[in-house]
Each structure stands twice: as structure tokens, then as C-alpha cells.
Coordinates of C-alpha atoms in Angstrom, one line a residue:
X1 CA 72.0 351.0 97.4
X2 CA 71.8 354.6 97.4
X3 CA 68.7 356.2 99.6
X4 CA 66.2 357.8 97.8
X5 CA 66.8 361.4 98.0
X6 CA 63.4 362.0 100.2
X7 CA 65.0 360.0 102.6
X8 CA 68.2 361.8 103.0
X9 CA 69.0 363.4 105.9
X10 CA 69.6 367.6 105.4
X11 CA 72.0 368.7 107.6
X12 CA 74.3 371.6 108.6
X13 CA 78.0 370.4 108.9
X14 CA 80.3 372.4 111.6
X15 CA 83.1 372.6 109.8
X16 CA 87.3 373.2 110.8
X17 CA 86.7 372.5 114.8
X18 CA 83.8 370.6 114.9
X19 CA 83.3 368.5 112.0
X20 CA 80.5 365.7 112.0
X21 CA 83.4 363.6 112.0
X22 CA 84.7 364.6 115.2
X23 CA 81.9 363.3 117.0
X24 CA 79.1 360.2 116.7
X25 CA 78.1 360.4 113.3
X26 CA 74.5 360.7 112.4
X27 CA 72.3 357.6 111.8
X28 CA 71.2 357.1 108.1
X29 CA 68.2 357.7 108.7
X30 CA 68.0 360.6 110.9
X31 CA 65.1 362.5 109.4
X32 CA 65.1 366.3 109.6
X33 CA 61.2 366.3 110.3
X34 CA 61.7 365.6 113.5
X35 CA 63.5 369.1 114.2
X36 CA 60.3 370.6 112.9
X37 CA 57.7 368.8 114.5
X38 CA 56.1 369.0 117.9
X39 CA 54.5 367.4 120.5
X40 CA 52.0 368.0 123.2
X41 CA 52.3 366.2 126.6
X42 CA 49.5 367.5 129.1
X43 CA 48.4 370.3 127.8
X44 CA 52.3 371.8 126.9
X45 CA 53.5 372.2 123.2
X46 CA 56.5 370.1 122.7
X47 CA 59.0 371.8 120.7
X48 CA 62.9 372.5 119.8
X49 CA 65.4 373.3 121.8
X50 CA 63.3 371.0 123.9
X51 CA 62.5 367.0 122.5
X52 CA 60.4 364.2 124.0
X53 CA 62.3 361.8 125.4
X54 CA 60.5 359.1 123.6
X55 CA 59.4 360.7 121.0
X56 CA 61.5 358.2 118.7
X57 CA 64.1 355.4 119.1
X58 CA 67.1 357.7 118.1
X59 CA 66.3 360.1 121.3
X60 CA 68.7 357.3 123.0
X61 CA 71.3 358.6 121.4
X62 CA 70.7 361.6 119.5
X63 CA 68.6 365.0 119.9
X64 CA 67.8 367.5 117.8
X65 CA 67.6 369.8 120.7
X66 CA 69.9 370.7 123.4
X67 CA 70.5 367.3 125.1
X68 CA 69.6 368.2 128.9
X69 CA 66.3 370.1 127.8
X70 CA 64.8 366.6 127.4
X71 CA 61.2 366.5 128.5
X72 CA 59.4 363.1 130.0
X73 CA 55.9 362.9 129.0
X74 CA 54.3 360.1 131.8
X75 CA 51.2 359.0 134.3
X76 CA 51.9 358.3 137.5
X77 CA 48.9 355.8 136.9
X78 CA 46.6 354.7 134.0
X79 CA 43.8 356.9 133.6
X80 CA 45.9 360.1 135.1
X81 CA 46.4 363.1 132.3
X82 CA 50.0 363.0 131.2
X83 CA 52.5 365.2 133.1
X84 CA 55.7 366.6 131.2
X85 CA 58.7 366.7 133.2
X86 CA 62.4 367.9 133.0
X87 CA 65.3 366.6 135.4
X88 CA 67.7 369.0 136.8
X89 CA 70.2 368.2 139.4
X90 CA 69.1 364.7 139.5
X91 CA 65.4 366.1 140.8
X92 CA 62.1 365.9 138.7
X93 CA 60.1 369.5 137.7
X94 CA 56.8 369.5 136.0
X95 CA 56.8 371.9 133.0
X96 CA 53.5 373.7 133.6
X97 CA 54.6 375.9 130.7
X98 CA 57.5 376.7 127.4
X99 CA 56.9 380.2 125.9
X100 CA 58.7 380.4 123.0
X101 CA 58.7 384.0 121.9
X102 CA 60.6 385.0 125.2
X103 CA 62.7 381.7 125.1
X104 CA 61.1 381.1 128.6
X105 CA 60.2 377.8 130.3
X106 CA 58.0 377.6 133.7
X107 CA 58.7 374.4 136.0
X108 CA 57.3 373.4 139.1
X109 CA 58.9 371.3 141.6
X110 CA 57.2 367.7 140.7
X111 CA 57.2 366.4 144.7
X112 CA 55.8 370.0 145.7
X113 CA 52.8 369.3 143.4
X114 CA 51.9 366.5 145.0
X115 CA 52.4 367.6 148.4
X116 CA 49.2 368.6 148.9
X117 CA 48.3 372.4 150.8
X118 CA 51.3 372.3 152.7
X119 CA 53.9 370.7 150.7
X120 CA 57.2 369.6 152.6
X121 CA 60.1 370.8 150.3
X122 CA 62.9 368.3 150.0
X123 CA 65.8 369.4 148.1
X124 CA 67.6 372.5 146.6
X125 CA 67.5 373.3 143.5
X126 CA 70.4 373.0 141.0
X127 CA 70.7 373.2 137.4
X128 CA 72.8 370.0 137.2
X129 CA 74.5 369.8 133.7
X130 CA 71.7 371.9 132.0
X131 CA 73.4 375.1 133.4
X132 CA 75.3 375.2 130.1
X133 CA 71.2 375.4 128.9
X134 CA 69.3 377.3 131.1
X135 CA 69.7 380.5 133.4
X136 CA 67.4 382.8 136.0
X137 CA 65.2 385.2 134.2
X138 CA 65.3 388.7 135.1
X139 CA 63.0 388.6 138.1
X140 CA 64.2 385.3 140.3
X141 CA 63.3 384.9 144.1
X142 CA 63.6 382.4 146.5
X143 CA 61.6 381.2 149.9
X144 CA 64.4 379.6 151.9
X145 CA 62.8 376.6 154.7
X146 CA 64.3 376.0 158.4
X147 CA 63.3 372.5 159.2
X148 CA 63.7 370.6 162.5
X149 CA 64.5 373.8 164.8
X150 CA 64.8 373.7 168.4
X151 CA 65.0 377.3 169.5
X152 CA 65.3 376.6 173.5
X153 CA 67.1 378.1 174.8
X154 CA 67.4 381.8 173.2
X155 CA 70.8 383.3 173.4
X156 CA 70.7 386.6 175.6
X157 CA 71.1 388.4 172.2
X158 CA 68.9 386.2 170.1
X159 CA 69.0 388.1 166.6
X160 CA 65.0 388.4 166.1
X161 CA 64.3 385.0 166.7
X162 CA 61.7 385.2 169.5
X163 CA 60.3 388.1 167.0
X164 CA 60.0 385.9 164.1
X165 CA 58.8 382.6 166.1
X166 CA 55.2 382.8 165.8
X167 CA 55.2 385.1 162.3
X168 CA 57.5 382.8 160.5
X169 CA 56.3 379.6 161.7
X170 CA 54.5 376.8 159.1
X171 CA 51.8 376.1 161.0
X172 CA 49.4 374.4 159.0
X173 CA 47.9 371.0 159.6
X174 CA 48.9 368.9 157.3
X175 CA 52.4 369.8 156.9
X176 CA 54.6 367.2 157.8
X177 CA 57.4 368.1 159.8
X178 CA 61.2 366.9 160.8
X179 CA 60.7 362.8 161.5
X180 CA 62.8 363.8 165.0
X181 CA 61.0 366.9 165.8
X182 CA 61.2 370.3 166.0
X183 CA 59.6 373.5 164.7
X184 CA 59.9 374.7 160.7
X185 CA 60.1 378.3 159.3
X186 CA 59.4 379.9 156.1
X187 CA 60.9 383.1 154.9
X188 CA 61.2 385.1 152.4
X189 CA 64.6 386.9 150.6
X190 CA 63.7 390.2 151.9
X191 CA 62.5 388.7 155.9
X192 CA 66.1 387.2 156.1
X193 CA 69.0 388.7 157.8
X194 CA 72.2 387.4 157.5
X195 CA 73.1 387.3 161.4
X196 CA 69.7 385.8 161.9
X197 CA 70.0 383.1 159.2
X198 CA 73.0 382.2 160.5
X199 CA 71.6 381.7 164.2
X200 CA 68.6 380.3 163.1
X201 CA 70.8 377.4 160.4
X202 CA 72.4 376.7 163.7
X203 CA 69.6 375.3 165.7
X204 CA 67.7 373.4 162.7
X205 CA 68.5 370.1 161.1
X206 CA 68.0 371.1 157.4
X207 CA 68.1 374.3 155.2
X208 CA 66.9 374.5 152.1
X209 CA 66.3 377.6 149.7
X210 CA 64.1 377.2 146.6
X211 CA 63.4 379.6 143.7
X212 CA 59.8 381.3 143.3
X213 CA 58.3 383.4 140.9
X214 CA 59.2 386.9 142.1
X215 CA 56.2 388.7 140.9
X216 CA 54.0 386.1 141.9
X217 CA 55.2 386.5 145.5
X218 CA 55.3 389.9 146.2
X219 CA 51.7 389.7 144.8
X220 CA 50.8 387.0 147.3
X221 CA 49.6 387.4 151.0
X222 CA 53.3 387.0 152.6
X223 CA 51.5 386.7 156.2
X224 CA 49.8 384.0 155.1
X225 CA 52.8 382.0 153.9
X226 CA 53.5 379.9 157.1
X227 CA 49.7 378.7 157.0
X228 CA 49.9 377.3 153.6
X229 CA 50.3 380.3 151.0
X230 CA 54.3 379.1 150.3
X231 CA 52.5 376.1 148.9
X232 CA 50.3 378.5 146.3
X233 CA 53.5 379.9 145.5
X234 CA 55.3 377.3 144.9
X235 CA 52.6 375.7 142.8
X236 CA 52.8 378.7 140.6
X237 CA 56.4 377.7 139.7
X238 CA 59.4 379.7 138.6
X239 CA 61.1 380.7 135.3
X240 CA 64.1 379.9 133.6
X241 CA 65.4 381.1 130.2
X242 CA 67.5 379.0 127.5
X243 CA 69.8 380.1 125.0
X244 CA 72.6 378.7 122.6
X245 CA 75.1 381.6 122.8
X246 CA 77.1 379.2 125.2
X247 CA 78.2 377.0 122.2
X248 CA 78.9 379.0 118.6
X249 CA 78.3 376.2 116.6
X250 CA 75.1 376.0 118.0
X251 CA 74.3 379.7 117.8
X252 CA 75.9 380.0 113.9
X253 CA 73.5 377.3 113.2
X254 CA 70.8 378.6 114.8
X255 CA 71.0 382.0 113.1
X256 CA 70.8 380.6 109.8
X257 CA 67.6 378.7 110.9
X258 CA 69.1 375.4 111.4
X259 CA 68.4 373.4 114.2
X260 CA 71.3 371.9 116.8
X261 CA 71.9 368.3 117.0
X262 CA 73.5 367.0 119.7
X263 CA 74.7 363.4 121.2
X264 CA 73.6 362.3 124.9
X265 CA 77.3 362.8 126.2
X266 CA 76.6 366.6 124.8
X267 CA 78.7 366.2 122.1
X268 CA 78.0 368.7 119.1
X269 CA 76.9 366.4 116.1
X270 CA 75.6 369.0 113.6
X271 CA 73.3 371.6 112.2
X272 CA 69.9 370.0 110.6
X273 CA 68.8 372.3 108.0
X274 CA 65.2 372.0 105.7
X275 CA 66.2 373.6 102.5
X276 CA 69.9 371.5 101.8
X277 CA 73.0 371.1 103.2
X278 CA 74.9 373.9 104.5
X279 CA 78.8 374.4 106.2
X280 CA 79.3 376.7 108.5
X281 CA 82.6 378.3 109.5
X282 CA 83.2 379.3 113.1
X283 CA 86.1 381.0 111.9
X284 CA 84.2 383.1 109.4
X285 CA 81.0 383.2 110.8
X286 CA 79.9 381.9 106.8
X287 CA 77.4 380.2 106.0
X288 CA 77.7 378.4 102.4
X289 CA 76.6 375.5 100.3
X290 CA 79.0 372.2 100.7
X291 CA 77.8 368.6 100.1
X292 CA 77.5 366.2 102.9
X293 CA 79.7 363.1 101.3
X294 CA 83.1 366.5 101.4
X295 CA 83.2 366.9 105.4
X296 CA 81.3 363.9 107.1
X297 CA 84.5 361.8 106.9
X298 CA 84.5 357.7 106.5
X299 CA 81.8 356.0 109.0

């Protein structure tokens, strides 16, 4: 039996090279609302490119979004306030904030939060496979950590070390340091010297460089860093911006106001349009009328 038409789905079919029919097809019952609607998850608005990950049963398989910009929306414990978070690299980031107009999403690095006044930073950071997704905004910079350095002895010629032993130093009391040992450092992009990073890598067990805001730094006490102002900074978060122009289908789509579906493997599905169904041709760069039932191909 034939669905009501309320019930159809609307969408935008990719034609030539990336037909509906190339990829999963569509459930029957994908709705277009979904595209439309958001959600809020602790205080954030919830909205395409990005989708709640359990937002509906489909979001297993399907998105309308792009398919790493899925947000979590969880407590850590009942009676907490919900926490939105994204994973990149295989690492949890609290979204503290998505601004739309500037296509501009704020994240937080989830352990850091909890960390406490002197967080201990873990891990790098890495876009994982939402670098086809996301990229730096304009105005990027990074704190990078020595952890677990032993500095005895100093080399005759000792690069600045014995300068930058007592300024650079995370001293405050809660921090919790290298399990074997050892002193930890803080610096910033401008602080670090390449003959001195190298030196200083040398002697320490770990390394690790994460992104900041940079106009939240440079506003910042930097002398207070190492007593537990990297921690404020960090809190703060750091920006990334998203964009489609990496995939044409999605970008064609998108500039005739439809909305990108995509499968979990990545895979382009369609475009999900409110007003009817539309074809688009990458070749062309047209947009036109064309029935669903012409180009979806047999299930």
C-alpha cells in the first residue's frame, strides 16, 4: 500500500555519479523534519550539519548531517546537567558552544574539564576522520606540555633550559605529575624555540601539544600559566570551523537549501529537501524537478 503523501520522504537525489542508488538507500520512513529540527543538550542548540546521536533510531545508520559531526548528549551520573560531546581522534570534547552564522563550533577537551585547577593533559589532539568536516579557524594556538623531565645534568651549552626551569615550571598543588617522576613544563607557541624543544623532548617522557584559543591566551596572564592559568585556558576551549565544500554533492545541495544526508561509513545518500523532490547535476551545477520513483533505482 502506497504511503500517504504526508508521509513521504522529500529528498534531493545526486544524480550521474552519485545516485541514491549507489549507496544505502533511504529508509521509508525517513522523515525530512528531522533535517529541520533541533535539539538542546546542556545549554547548546542542537542543529544541522551537526545531529544527536540518539536523537532517533535511524541515527544508527543514517544522518542528516555530516556523519562525524555527531554530538552525544549524556550524565556522567543521575542528577548531573547533560553534557554534549563530540569524538575526534578517538578522544571525547565537550561542545561548550556551535555558532552558526560563522559556521563555528567551540570544544573543550572533556578530561581537562574535569581535571580540576590543574588539569593533567593526556593526549594530542587530532581530527580523526572528521578532518574531511572540520578545520582551524583563523586564529589557532597551541600550549605544548613536557611531562616527566629530568634536567640533571645540564649540557655545558644547555639551550635556555636552566633559564626557563623555574618560569616554565607547573607548579601548582594539585597537579598530578609523571607516575615515575620528574618535573613538567608548560609553554607557549611563541616561548618555544626549536633547539630548545628539541633538548628539552629529549629529557622528558611525554610531549604533548594541544590547541587554545589564541585570543584567549594572549589575553591571559602567561606568567601565571605554570601555577594553574593553562587550566583557565584550556577551559575556555578552542575553535574549529565546518564546511561542505570538500564534497560537491553536498555543497550543490546545500546551496539550494537542501540538507546532506549521509550513511555511518560516510557514504553520500542524498539531498533532503522541504518543498519536493529535486536532482541535482554535478556535472551542470543544475538544479531541477525529477521524481523520486526515476533515479532511486530498485531496493
Amino acid at each position: 500500500m502506497a504511503l500517504p503523501p504526508r508521509l513521504l520522504p522529500f529528498f534531493l537525489l545526486i544524480g550521474v555519479h552519485a545516485s541514491v542508488s549507489h549507496g544505502s538507500p533511504l529508509p521509508p520512513t525517513y522523515n525530512t523534519s528531522i533535517c529541520s529540527k533541533s535539539y538542546e543538550c546542556g545549554g547548546v542548540n542542537i542543529s544541522y550539519p551537526f545531529y544527536l546521536s540518539n536523537a532517533t533510531d535511524y541515527y544508527t545508520r543514517f544522518s542528516c548531517g555530516y556523519t562525524d559531526l555527531k554530538i552525544f548528549c549524556s550524565r556522567d551520573r543521575p542528577g548531573r546537567n547533560e553534557t554534549p560531546t563530540i569524538l575526534l581522534g578517538g578522544d571525547n570534547y565537550t561542545v561548550l558552544n556551535i555558532i552558526y552564522d560563522s559556521q563555528t563550533i567551540v570544544l573543550a577537551d572533556t578530561d581537562v574539564l574535569r581535571g580540576g585547577s590543574c588539569p593533567r593533559v593526556r593526549h594530542n589532539f587530532t581530527f580523526g576522520q572528521a578532518y574531511e568536516w572540520l578545520q582551524y579557524t583563523g586564529s589557532p594556538d597551541n600550549l605544548t606540555f613536557f611531562f616527566g623531565c629530568n634536567l640533571v645534568p645540564l649540557p655545558p651549552m644547555d639551550s635556555g633550559l636552566t633559564r626557563f626551569a623555574d618560569k616554565n615550571q607547573i607548579n601548582c598543588k594539585d597537579f598530578s605529575n609523571w607516575p615515575d617522576g620528574g618535573d613538567s613544563f608548560v609553554f607557549t607557541s611563541v616561548e618555544l624555540e626549536a633547539p630548545m624543544e628539541y633538548e628539552l623532548a629529549s629529557r622528558c617522557r611525554q610531549v604533548i601539544v594541544v590547541p587554545v584559543n589564541g585570543s584567549i591566551l594572549n589575553s591571559s596572564n602567561q606568567s601565571a600559566l605554570p601555577s594553574g592559568g593553562y587550566g583557565e585556558v584550556l577551559n575556555k576551549g578552542f575553535e574549529l570551523a565546518w564546511n561542505s565544500s570538500n564534497y560537491e554533492q553536498c555543497y550543490l545541495c546545500e546551496q539550494s537549501r537542501g540538507y546532506c544526508s549521509y550513511s555511518q561509513n560516510r557514504a553520500f545518500l542524498g539531498c533532503l529537501c522541504s518543498d519536493g523532490k529535486h536532482y541535482v547535476d554535478v556535472d551542470t551545477h543544475r538544479v531541477s524537478r525529477s521524481k523520486m520513483e526515476d533515479r532511486s533505482g530498485p531496493d
